[in-house]
JSON list of C-alpha atoms in Angstrom, two decimals:
[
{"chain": "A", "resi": 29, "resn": "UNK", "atom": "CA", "xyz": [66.93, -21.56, -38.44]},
{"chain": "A", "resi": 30, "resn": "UNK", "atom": "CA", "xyz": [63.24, -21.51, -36.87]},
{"chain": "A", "resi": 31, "resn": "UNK", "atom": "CA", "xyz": [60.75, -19.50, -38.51]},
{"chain": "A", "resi": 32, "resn": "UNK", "atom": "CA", "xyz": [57.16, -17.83, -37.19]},
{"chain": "A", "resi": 33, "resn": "UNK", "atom": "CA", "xyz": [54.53, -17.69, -38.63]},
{"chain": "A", "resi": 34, "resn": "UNK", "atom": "CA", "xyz": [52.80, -14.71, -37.22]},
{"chain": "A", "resi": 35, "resn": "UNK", "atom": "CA", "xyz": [49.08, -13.87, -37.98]},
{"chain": "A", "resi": 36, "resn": "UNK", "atom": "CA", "xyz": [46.62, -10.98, -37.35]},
{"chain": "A", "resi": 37, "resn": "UNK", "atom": "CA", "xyz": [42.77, -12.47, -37.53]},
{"chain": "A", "resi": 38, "resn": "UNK", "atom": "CA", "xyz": [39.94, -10.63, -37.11]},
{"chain": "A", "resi": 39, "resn": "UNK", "atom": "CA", "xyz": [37.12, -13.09, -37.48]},
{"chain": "A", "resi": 40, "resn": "UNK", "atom": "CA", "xyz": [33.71, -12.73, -39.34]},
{"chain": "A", "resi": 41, "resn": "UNK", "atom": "CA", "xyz": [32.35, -15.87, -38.78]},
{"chain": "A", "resi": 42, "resn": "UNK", "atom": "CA", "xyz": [33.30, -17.24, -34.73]},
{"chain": "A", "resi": 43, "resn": "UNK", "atom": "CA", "xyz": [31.38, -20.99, -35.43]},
{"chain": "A", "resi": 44, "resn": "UNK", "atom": "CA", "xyz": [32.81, -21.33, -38.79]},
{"chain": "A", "resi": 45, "resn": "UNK", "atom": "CA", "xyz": [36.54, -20.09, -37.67]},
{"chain": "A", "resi": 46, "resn": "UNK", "atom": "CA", "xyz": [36.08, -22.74, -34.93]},
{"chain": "A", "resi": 47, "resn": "UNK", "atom": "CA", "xyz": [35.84, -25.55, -36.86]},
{"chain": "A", "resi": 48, "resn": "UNK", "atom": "CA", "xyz": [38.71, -23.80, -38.72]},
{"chain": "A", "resi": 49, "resn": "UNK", "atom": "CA", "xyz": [40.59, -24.50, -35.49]},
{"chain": "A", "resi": 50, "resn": "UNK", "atom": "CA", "xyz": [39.77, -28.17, -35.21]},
{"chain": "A", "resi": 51, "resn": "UNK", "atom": "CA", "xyz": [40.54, -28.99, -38.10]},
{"chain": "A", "resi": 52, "resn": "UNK", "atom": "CA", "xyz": [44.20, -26.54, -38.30]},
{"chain": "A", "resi": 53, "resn": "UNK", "atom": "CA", "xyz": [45.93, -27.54, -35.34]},
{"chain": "A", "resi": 54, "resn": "UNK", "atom": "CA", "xyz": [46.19, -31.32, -36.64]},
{"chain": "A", "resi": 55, "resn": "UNK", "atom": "CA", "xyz": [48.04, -29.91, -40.01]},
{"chain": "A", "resi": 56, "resn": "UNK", "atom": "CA", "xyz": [50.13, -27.94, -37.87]},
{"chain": "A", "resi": 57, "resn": "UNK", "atom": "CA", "xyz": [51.40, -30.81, -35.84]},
{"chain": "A", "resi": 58, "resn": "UNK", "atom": "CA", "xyz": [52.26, -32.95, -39.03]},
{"chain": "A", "resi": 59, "resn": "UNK", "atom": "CA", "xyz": [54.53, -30.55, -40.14]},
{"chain": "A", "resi": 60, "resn": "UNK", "atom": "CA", "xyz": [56.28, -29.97, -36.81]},
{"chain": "A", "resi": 61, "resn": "UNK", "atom": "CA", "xyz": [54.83, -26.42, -36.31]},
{"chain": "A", "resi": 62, "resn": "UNK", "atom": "CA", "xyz": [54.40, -25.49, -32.47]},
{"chain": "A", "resi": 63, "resn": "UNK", "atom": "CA", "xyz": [51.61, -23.09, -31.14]},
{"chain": "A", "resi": 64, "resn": "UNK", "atom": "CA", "xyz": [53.41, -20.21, -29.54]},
{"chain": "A", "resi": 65, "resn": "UNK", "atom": "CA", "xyz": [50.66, -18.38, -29.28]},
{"chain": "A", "resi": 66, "resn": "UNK", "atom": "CA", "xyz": [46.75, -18.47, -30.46]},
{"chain": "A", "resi": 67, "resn": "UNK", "atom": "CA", "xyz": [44.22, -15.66, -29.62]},
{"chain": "A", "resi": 68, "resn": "UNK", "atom": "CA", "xyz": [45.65, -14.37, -26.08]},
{"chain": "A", "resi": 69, "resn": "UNK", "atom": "CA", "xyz": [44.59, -11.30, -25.08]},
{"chain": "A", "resi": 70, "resn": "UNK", "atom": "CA", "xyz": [46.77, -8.54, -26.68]},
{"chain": "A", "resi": 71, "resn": "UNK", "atom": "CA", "xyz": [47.92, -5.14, -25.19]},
{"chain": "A", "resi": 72, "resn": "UNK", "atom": "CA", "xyz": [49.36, -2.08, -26.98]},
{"chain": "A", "resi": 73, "resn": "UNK", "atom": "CA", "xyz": [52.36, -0.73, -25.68]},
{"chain": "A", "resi": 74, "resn": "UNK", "atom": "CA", "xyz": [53.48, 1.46, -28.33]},
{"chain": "A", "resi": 75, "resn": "UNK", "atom": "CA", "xyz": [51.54, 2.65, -31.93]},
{"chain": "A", "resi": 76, "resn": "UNK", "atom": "CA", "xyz": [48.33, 2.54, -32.78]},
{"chain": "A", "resi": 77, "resn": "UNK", "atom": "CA", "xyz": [48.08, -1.04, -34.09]},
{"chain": "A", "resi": 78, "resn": "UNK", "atom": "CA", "xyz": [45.11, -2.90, -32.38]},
{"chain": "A", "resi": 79, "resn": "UNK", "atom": "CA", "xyz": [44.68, -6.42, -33.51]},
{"chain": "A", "resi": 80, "resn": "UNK", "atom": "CA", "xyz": [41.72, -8.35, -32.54]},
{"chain": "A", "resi": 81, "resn": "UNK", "atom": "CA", "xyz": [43.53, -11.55, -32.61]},
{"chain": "A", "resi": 82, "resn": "UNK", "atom": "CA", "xyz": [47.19, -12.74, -32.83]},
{"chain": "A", "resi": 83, "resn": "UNK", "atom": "CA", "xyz": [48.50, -16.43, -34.04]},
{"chain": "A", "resi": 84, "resn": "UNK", "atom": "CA", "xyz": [52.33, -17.30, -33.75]},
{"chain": "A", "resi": 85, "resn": "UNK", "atom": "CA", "xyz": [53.74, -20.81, -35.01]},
{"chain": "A", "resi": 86, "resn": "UNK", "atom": "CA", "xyz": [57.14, -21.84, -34.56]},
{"chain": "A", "resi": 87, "resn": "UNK", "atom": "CA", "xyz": [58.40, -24.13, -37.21]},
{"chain": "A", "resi": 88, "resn": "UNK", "atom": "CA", "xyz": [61.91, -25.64, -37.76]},
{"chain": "A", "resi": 89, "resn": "UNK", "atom": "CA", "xyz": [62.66, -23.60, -40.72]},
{"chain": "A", "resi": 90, "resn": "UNK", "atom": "CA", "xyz": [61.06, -21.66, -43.51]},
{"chain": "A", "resi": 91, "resn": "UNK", "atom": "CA", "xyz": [61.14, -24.22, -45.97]},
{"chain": "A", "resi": 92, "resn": "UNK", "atom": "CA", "xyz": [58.62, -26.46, -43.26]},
{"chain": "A", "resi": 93, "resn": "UNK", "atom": "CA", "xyz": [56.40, -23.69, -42.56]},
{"chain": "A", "resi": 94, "resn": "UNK", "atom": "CA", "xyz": [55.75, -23.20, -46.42]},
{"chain": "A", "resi": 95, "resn": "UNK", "atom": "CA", "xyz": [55.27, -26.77, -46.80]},
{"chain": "A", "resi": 96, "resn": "UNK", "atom": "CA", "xyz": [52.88, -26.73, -44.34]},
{"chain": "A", "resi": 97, "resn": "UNK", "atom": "CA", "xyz": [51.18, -23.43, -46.01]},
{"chain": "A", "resi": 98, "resn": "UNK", "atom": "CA", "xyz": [50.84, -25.27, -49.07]},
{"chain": "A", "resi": 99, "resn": "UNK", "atom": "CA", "xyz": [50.23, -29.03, -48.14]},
{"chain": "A", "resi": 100, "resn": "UNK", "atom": "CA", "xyz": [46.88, -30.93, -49.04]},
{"chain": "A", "resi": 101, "resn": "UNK", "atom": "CA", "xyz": [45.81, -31.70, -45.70]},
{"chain": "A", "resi": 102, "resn": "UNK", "atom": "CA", "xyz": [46.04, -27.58, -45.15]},
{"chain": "A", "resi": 103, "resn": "UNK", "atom": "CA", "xyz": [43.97, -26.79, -48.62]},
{"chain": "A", "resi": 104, "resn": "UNK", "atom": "CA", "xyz": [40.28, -26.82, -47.14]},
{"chain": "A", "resi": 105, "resn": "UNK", "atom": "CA", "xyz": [41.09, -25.74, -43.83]},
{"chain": "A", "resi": 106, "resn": "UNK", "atom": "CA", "xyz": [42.71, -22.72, -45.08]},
{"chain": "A", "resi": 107, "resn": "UNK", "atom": "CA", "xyz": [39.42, -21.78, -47.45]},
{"chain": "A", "resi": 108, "resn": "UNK", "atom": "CA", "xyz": [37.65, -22.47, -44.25]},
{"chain": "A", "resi": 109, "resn": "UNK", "atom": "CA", "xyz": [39.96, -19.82, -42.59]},
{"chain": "A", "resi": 110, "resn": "UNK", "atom": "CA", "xyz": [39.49, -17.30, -45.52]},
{"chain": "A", "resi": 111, "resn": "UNK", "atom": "CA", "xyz": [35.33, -17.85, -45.52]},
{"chain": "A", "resi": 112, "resn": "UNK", "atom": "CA", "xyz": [35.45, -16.61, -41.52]},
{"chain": "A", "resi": 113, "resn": "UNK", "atom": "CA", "xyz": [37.76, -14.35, -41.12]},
{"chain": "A", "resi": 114, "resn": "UNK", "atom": "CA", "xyz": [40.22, -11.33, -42.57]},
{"chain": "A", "resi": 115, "resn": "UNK", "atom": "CA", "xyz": [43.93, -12.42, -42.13]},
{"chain": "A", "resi": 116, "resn": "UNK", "atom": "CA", "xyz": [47.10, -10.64, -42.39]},
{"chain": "A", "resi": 117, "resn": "UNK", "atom": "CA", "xyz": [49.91, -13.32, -42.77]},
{"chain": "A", "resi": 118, "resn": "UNK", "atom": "CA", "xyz": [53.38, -13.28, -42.46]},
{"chain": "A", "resi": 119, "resn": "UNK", "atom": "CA", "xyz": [56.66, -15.15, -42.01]},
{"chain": "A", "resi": 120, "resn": "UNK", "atom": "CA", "xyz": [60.04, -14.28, -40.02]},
{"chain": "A", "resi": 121, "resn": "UNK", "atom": "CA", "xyz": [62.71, -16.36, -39.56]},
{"chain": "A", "resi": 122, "resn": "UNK", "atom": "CA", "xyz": [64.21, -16.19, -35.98]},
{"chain": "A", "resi": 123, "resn": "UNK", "atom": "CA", "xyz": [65.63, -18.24, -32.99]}
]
């Protein structure tokens, strides 16, 4: 079963976060993840949730997204990610 990834990012630090991104997207390929969606511009249609920006990844299951989470080649990009910017992260399985 796929799984998503889904992230909320507000970022502190926009020339640190993107080298973050350069260096991300690479990991996320190796692991088969798929950008569904990276930093559009969100609308509210219902609650007062207002996220600054949203990140969805679609990987084959949860077991691959997890591996990716925790792999090496991840493990300095995601301090990178944690030094410039606040993230809420979590995972759903799906379709």
């Amino acid at each position: 079963m796929a799984a998503y990834v889904i992230v909320e990012i507000e970022i502190v630090d926009p020339v640190g976060y993107e080298e973050y991104k350069k260096l991300a997207g690479a990991t996320v390929e190796k692991y088969g993840g798929k950008y569904i969606v990276r930093g559009g511009k969100t609308e509210v249609l219902e609650g007062d949730w207002k996220p600054k920006r949203m990140v969805v990844v679609r990987f084959e299951s949860k077991q691959r997204a997890k591996e990716w989470l925790d792999c090496e080649e991840y493990h300095e990009p995601r301090k990178m990610r944690h030094r410039t910017a606040k993230t809420k992260m979590i995972l759903v399985e799906g379709v």
